[in-house]
Tab-separated table of N, CA and C in Angstrom:
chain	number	residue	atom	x	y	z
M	1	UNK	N	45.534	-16.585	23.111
M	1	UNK	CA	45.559	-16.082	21.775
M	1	UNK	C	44.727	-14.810	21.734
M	2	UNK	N	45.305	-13.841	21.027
M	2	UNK	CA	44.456	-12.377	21.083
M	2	UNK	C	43.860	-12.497	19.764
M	3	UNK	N	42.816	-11.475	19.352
M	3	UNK	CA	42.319	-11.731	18.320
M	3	UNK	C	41.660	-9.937	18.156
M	4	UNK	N	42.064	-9.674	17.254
M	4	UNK	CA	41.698	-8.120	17.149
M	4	UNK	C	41.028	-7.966	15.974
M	5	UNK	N	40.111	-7.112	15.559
M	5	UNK	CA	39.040	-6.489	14.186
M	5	UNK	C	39.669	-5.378	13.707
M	6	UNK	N	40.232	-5.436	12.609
M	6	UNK	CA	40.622	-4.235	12.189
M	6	UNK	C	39.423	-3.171	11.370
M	7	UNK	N	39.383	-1.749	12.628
M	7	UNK	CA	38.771	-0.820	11.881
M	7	UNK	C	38.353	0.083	10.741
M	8	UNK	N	39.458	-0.226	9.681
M	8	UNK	CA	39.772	0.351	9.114
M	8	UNK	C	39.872	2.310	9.113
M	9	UNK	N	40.767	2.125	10.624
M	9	UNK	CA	40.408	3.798	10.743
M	9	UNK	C	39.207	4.465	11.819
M	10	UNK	N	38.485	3.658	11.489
M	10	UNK	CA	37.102	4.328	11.929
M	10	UNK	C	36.895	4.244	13.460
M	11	UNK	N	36.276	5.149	14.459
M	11	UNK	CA	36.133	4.195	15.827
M	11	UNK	C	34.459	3.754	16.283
M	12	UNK	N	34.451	3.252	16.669
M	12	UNK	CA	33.313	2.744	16.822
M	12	UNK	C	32.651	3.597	17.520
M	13	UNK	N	31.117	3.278	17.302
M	13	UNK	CA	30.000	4.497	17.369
M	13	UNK	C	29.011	3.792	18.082
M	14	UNK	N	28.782	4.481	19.332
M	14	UNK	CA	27.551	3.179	20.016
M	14	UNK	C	26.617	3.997	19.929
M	15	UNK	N	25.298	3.450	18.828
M	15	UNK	CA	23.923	3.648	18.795
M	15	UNK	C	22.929	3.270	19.965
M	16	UNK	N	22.209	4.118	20.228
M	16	UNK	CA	20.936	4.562	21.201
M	16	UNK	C	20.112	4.024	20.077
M	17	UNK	N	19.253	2.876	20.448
M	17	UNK	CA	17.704	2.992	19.584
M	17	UNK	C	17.055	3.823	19.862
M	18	UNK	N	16.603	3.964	17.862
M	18	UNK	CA	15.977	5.077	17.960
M	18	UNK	C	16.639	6.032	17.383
M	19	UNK	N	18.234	6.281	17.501
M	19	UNK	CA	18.797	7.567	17.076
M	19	UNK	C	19.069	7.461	15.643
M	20	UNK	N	18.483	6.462	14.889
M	20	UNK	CA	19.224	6.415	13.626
M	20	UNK	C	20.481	6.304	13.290
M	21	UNK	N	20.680	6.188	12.138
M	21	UNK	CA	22.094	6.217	12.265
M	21	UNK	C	23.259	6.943	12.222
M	22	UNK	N	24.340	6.539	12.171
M	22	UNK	CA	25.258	7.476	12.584
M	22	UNK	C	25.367	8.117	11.280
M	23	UNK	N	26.323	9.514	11.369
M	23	UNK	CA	26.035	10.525	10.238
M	23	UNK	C	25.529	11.037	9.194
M	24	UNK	N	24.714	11.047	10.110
M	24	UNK	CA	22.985	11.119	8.692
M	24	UNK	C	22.388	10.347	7.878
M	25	UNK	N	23.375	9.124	8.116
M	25	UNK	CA	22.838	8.222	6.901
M	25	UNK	C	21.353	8.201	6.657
M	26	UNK	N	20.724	7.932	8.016
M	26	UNK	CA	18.853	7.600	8.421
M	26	UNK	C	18.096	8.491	7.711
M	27	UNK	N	17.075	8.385	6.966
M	27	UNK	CA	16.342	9.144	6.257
M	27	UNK	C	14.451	9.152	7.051
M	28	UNK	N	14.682	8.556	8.107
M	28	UNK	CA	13.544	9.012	9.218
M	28	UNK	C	13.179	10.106	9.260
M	29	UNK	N	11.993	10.887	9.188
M	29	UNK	CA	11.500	12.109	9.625
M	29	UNK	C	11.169	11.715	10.537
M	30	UNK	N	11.172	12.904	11.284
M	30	UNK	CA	11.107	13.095	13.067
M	30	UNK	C	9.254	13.682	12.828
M	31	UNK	N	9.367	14.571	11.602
M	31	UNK	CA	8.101	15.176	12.384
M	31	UNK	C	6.766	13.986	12.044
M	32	UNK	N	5.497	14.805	12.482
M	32	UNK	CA	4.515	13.785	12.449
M	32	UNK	C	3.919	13.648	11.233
M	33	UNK	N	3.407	12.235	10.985
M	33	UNK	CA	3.071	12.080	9.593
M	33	UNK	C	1.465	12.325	9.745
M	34	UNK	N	1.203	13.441	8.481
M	34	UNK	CA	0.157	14.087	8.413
M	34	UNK	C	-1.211	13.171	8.111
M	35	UNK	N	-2.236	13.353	8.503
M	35	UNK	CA	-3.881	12.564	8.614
M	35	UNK	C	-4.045	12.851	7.311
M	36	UNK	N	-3.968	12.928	6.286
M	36	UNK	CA	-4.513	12.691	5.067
M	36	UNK	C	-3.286	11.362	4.760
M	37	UNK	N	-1.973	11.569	4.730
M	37	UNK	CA	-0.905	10.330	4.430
M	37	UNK	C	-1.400	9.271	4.739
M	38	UNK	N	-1.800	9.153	5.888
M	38	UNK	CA	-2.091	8.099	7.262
M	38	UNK	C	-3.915	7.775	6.567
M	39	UNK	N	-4.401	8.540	6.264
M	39	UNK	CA	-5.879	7.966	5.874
M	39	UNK	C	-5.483	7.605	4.076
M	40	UNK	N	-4.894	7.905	3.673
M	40	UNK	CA	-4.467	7.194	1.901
M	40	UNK	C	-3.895	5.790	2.319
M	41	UNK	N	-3.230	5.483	3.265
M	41	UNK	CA	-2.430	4.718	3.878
M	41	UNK	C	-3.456	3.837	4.020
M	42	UNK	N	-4.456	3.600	5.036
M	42	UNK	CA	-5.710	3.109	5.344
M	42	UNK	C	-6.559	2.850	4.259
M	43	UNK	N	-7.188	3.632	3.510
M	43	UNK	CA	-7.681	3.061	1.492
M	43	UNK	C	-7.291	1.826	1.428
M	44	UNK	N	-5.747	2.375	1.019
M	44	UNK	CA	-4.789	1.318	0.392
M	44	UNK	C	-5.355	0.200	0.722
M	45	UNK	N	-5.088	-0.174	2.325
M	45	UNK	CA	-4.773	-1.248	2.968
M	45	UNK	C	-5.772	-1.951	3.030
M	46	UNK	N	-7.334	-0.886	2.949
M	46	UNK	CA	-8.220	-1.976	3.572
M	46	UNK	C	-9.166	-2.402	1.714
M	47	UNK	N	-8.361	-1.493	0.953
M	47	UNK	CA	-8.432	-2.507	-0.802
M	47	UNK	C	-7.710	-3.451	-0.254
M	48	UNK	N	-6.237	-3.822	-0.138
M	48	UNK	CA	-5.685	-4.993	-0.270
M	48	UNK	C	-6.122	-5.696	0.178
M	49	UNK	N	-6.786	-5.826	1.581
M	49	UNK	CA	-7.287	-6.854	2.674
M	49	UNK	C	-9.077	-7.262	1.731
M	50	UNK	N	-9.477	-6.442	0.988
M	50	UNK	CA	-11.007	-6.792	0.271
M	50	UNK	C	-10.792	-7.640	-0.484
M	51	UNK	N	-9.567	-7.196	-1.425
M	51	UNK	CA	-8.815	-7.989	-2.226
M	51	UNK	C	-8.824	-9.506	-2.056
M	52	UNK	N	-7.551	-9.562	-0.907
M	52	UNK	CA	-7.167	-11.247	0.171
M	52	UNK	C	-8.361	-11.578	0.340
M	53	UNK	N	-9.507	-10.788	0.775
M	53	UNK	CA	-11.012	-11.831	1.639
M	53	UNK	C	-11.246	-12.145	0.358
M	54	UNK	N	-11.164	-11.724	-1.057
M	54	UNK	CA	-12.335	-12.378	-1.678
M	54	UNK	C	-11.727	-13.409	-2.602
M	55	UNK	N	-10.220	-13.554	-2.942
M	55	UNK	CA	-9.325	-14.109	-3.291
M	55	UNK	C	-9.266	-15.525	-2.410
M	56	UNK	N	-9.191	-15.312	-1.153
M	56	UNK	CA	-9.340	-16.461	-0.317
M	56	UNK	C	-10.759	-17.385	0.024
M	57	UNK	N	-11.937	-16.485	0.020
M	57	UNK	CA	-12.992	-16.840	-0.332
M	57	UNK	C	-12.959	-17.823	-1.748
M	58	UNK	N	-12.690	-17.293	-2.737
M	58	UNK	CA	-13.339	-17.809	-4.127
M	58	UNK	C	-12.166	-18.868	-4.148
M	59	UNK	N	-10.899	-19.495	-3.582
M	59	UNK	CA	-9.953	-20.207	-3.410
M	59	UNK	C	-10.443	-20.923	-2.632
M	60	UNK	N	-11.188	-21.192	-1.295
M	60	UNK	CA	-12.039	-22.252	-0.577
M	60	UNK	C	-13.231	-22.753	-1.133
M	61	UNK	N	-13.805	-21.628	-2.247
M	61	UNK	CA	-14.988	-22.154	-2.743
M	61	UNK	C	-14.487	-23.212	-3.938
M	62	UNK	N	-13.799	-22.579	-4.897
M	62	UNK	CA	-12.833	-23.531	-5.607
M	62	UNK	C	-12.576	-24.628	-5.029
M	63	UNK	N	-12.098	-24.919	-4.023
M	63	UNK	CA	-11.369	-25.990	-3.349
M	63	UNK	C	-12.573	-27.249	-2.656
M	64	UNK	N	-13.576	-26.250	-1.980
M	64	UNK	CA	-14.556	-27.174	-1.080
M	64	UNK	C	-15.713	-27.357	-1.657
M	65	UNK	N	-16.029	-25.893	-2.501
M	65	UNK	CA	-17.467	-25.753	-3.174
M	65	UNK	C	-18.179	-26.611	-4.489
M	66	UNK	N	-19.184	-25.912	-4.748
M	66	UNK	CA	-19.780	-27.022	-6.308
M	66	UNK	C	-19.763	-25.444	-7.139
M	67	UNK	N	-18.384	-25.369	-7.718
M	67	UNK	CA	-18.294	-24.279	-8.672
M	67	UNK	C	-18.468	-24.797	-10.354
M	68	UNK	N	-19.195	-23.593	-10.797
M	68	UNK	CA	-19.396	-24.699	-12.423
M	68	UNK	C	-17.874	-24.978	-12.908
M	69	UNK	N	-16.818	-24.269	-12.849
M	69	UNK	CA	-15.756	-24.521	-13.157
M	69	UNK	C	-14.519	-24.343	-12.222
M	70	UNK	N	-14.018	-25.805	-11.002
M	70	UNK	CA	-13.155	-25.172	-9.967
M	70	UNK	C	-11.924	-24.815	-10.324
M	71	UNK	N	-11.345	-25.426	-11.818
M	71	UNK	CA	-10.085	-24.556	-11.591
M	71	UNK	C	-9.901	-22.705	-12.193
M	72	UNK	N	-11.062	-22.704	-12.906
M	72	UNK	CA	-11.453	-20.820	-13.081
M	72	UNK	C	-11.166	-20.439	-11.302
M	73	UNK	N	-12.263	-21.048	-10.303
M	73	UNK	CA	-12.875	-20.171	-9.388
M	73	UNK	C	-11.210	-20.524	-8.254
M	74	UNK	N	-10.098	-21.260	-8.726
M	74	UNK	CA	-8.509	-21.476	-7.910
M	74	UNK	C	-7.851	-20.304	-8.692
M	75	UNK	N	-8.225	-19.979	-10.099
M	75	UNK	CA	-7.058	-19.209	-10.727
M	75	UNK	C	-7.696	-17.881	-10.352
M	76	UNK	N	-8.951	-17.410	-10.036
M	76	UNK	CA	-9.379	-16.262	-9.872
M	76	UNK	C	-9.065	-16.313	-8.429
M	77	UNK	N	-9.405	-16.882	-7.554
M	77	UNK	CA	-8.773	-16.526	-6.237
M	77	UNK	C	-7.570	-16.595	-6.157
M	78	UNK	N	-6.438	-17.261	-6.829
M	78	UNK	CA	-5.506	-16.850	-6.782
M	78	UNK	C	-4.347	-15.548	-7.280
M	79	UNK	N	-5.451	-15.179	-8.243
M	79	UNK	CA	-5.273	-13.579	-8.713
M	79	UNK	C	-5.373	-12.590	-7.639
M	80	UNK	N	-6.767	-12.805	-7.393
M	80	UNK	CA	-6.607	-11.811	-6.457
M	80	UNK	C	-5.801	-11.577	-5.035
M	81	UNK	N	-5.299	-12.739	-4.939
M	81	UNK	CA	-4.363	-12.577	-3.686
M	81	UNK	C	-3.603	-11.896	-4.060
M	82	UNK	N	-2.787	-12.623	-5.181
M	82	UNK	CA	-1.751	-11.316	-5.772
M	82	UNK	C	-1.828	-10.623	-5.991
M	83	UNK	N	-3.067	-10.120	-6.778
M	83	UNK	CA	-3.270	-8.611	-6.545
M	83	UNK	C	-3.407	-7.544	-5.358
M	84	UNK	N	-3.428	-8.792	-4.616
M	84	UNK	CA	-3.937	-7.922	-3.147
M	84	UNK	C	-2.439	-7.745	-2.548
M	85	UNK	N	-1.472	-7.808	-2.840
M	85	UNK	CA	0.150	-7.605	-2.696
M	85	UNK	C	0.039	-6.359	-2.984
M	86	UNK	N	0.096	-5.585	-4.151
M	86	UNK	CA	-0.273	-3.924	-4.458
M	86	UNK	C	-0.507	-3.189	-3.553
M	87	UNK	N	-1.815	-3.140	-3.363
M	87	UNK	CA	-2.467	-2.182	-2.034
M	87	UNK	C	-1.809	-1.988	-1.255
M	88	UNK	N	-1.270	-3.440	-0.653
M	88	UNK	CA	-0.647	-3.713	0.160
M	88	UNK	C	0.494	-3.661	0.524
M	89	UNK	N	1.523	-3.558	-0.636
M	89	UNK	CA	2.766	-2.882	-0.057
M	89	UNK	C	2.963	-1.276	-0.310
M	90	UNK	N	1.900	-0.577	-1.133
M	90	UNK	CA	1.896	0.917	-1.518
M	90	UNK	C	1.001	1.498	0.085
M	91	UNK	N	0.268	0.482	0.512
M	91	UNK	CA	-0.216	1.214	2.037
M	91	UNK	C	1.243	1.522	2.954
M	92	UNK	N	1.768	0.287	3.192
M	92	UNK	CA	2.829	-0.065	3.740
M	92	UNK	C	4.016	1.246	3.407
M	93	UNK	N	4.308	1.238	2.157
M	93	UNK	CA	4.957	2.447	1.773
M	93	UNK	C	4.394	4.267	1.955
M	94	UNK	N	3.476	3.580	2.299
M	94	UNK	CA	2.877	5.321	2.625
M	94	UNK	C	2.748	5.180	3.751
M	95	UNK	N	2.916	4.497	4.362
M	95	UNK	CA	3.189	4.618	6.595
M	95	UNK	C	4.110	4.657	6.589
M	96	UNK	N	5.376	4.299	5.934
M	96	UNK	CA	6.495	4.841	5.940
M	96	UNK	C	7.085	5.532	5.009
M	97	UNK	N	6.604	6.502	4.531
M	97	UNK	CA	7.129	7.699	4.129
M	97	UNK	C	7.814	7.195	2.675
M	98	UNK	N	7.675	6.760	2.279
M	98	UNK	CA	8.440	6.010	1.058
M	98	UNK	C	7.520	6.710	-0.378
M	99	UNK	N	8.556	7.351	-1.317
M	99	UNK	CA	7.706	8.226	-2.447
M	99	UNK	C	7.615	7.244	-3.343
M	100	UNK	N	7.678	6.199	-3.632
M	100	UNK	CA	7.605	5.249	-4.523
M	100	UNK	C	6.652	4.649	-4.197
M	101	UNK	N	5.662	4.908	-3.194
M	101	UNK	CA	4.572	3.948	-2.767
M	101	UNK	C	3.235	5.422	-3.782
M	102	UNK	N	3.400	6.236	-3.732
M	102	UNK	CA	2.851	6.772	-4.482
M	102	UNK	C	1.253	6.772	-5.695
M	103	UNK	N	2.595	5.927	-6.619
M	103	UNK	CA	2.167	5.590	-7.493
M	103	UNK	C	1.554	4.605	-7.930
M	104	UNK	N	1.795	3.525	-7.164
M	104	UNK	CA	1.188	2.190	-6.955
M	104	UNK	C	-0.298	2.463	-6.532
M	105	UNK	N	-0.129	3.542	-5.250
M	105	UNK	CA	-1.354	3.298	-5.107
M	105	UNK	C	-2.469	4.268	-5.615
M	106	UNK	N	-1.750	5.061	-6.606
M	106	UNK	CA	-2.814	5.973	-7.246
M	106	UNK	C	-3.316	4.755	-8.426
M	107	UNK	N	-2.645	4.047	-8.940
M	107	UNK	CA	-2.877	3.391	-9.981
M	107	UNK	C	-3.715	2.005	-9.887
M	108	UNK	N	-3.504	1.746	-8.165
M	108	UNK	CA	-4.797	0.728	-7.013
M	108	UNK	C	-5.962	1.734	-7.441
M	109	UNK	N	-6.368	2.938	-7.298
M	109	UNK	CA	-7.523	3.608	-7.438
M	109	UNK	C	-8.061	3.992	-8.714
M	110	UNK	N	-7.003	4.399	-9.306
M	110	UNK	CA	-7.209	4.454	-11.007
M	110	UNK	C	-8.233	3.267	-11.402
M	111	UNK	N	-7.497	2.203	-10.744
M	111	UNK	CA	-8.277	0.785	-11.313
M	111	UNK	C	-9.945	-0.088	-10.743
M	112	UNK	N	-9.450	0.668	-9.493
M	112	UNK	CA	-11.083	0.330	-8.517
M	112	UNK	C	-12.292	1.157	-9.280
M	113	UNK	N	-12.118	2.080	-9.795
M	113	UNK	CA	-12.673	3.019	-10.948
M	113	UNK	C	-13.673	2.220	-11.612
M	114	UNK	N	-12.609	1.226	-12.124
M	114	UNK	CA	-13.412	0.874	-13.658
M	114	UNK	C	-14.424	-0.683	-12.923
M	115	UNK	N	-13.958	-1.484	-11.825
M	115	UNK	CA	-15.342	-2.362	-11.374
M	115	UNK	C	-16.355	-1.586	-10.646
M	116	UNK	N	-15.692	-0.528	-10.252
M	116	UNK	CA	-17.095	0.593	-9.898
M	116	UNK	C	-17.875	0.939	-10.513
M	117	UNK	N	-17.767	1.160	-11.511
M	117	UNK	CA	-18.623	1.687	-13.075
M	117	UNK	C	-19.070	0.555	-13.418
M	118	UNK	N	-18.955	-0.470	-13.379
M	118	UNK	CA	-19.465	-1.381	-13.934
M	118	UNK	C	-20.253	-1.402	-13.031
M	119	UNK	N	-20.361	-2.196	-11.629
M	119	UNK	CA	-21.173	-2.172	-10.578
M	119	UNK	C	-22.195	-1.305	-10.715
M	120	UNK	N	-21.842	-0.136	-10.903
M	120	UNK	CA	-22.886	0.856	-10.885
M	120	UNK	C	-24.026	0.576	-12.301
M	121	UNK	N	-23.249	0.332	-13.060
M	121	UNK	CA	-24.211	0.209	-14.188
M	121	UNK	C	-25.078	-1.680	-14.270
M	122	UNK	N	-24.484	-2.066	-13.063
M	122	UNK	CA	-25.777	-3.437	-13.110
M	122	UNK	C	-26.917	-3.313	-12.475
M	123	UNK	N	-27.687	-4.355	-12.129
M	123	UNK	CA	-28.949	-3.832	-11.514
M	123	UNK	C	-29.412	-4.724	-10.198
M	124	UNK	N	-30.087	-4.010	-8.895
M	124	UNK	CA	-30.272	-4.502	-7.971
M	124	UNK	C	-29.238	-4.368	-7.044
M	125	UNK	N	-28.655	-5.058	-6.214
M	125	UNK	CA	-28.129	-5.332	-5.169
M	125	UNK	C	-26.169	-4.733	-5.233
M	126	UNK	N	-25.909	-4.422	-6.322
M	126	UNK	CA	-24.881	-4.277	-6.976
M	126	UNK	C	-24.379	-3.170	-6.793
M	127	UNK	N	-25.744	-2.330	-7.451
M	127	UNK	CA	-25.381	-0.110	-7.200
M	127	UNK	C	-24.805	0.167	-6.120
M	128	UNK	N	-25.496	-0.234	-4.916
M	128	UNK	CA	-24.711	0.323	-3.496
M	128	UNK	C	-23.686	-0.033	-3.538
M	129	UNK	N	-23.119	-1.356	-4.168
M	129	UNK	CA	-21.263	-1.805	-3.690
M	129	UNK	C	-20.721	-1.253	-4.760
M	130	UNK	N	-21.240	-0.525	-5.641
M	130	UNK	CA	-20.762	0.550	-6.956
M	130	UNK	C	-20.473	1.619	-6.462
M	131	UNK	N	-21.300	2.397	-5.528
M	131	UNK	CA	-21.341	3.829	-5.035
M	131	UNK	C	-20.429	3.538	-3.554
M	132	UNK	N	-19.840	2.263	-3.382
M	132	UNK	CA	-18.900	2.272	-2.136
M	132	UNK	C	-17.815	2.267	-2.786
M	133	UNK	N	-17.236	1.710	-3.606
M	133	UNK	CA	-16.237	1.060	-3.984
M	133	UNK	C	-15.811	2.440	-4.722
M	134	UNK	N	-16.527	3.070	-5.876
M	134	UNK	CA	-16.667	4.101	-6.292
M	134	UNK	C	-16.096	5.266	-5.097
M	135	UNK	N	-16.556	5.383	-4.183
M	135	UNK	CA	-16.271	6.512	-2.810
M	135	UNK	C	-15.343	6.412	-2.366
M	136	UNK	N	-14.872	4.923	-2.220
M	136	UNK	CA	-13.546	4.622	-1.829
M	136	UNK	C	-12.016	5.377	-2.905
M	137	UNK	N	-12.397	4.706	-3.701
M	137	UNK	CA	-11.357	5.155	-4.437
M	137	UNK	C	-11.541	6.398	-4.857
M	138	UNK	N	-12.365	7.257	-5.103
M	138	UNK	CA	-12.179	8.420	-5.158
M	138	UNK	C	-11.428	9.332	-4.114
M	139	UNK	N	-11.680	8.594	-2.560
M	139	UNK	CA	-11.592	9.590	-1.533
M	139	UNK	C	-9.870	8.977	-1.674
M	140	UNK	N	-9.283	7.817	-1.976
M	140	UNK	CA	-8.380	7.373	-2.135
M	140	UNK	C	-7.243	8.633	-2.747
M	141	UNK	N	-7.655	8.918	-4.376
M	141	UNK	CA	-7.076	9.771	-5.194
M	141	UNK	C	-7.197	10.903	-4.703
M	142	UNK	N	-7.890	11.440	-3.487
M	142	UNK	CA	-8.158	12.777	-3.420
M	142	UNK	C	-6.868	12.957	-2.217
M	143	UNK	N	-6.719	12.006	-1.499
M	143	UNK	CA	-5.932	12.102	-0.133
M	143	UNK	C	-4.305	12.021	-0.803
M	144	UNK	N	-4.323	11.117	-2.242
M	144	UNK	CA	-3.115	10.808	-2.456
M	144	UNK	C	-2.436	11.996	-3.090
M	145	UNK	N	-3.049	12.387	-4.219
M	145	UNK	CA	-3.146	13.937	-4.782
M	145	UNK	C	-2.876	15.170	-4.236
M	146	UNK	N	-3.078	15.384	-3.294
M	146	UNK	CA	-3.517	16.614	-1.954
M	146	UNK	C	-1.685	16.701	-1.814
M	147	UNK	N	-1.553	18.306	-1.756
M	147	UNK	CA	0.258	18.651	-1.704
M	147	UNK	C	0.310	18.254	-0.522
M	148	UNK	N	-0.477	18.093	0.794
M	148	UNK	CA	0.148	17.679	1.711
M	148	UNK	C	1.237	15.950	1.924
M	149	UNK	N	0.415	15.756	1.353
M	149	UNK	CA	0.630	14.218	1.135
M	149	UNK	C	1.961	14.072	0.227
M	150	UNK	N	1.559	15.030	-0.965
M	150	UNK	CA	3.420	14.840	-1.857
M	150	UNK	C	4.473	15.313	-0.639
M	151	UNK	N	4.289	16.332	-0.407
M	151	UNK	CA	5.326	16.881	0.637
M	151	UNK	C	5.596	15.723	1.683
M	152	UNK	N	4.895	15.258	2.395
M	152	UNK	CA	5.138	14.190	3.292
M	152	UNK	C	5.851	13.263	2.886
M	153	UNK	N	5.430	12.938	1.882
M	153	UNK	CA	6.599	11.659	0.805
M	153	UNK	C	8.086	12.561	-0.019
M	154	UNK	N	8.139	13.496	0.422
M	154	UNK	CA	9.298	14.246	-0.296
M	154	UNK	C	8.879	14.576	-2.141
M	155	UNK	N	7.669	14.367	-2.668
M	155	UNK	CA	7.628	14.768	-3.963
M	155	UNK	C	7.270	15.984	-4.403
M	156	UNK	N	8.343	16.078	-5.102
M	156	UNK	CA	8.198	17.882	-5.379
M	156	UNK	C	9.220	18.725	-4.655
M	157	UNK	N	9.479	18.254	-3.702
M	157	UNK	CA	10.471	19.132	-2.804
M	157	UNK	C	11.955	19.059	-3.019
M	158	UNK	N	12.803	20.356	-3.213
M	158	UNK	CA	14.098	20.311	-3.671
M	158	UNK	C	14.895	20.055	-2.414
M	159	UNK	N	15.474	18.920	-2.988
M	159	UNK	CA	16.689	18.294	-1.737
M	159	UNK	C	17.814	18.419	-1.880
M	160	UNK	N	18.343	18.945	-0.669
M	160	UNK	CA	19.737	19.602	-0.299
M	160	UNK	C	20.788	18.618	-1.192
């Protein structure tokens, strides 16, 4: 018994990994992705991962600890995991070139802003993780902001 695939026309195209795909479809840039992209990229990621540690932390303490209230200290660690999804897929989107990761993560820094200020304005042991957290996200908005970085993500640039 024979058994044949109809092409509809078309002939088949044998891909090389790596070459993308066939007639331009692939929206890969070849050239190299620029050290400010790649360090906004890094921000991002290592908010999301501060995020997960302390989300997962306050979720074992919930779970194992003597919290005055354990299901507050399950629903707050479980916030922050999810929150820690954000960072985390806008890092992800800015290692790969994706302009929609953008905004996510200007709006990750927008927001690290405001427990920074607070931090900063408590007292003792607090200021220094105010003036980090604070540094972070600033240097965050400055890398994301920077035309190199729009250009790398295609924003702003008129396409053929």
């Amino acid at each position: 018994m024979r058994c044949s695939v109809p092409t509809g026309g078309y002939l088949a195209q044998s891909r090389v990994p790596g070459d993308g795909y066939p007639a331009g479809v692939s929206s890969d840039d070849t050239t190299p992705r620029p050290a400010r992209l790649t360090a906004a990229a890094a921000v991002c990621a290592a908010e999301g991962l501060a995020l997960a540690a302390g989300g997962v932390y306050m979720l074992v303490m919930g779970l194992l600890g003597r919290p005055d209230s354990p299901s507050q200290a399950q629903t707050g660690g479980v916030t922050l995991i999810a929150l820690a999804v954000i960072p985390l897929l806008a890092a992800r989107g800015l290692l790969r070139r994706r302009s929609w990761s953008r905004g996510p993560a200007i709006i990750t820094q927008l927001i690290a802003l405001i427990p920074a200020w607070t931090l900063l304005r408590a007292s003792g042991a607090l200021i220094p993780l105010g003036i980090v957290l604070a540094a972070v996200a600033v240097t965050g908005l400055v890398l994301l902001v920077h035309p190199t970085t729009a250009r790398a993500l295609g924003i702003g640039v008129a396409r053929d």
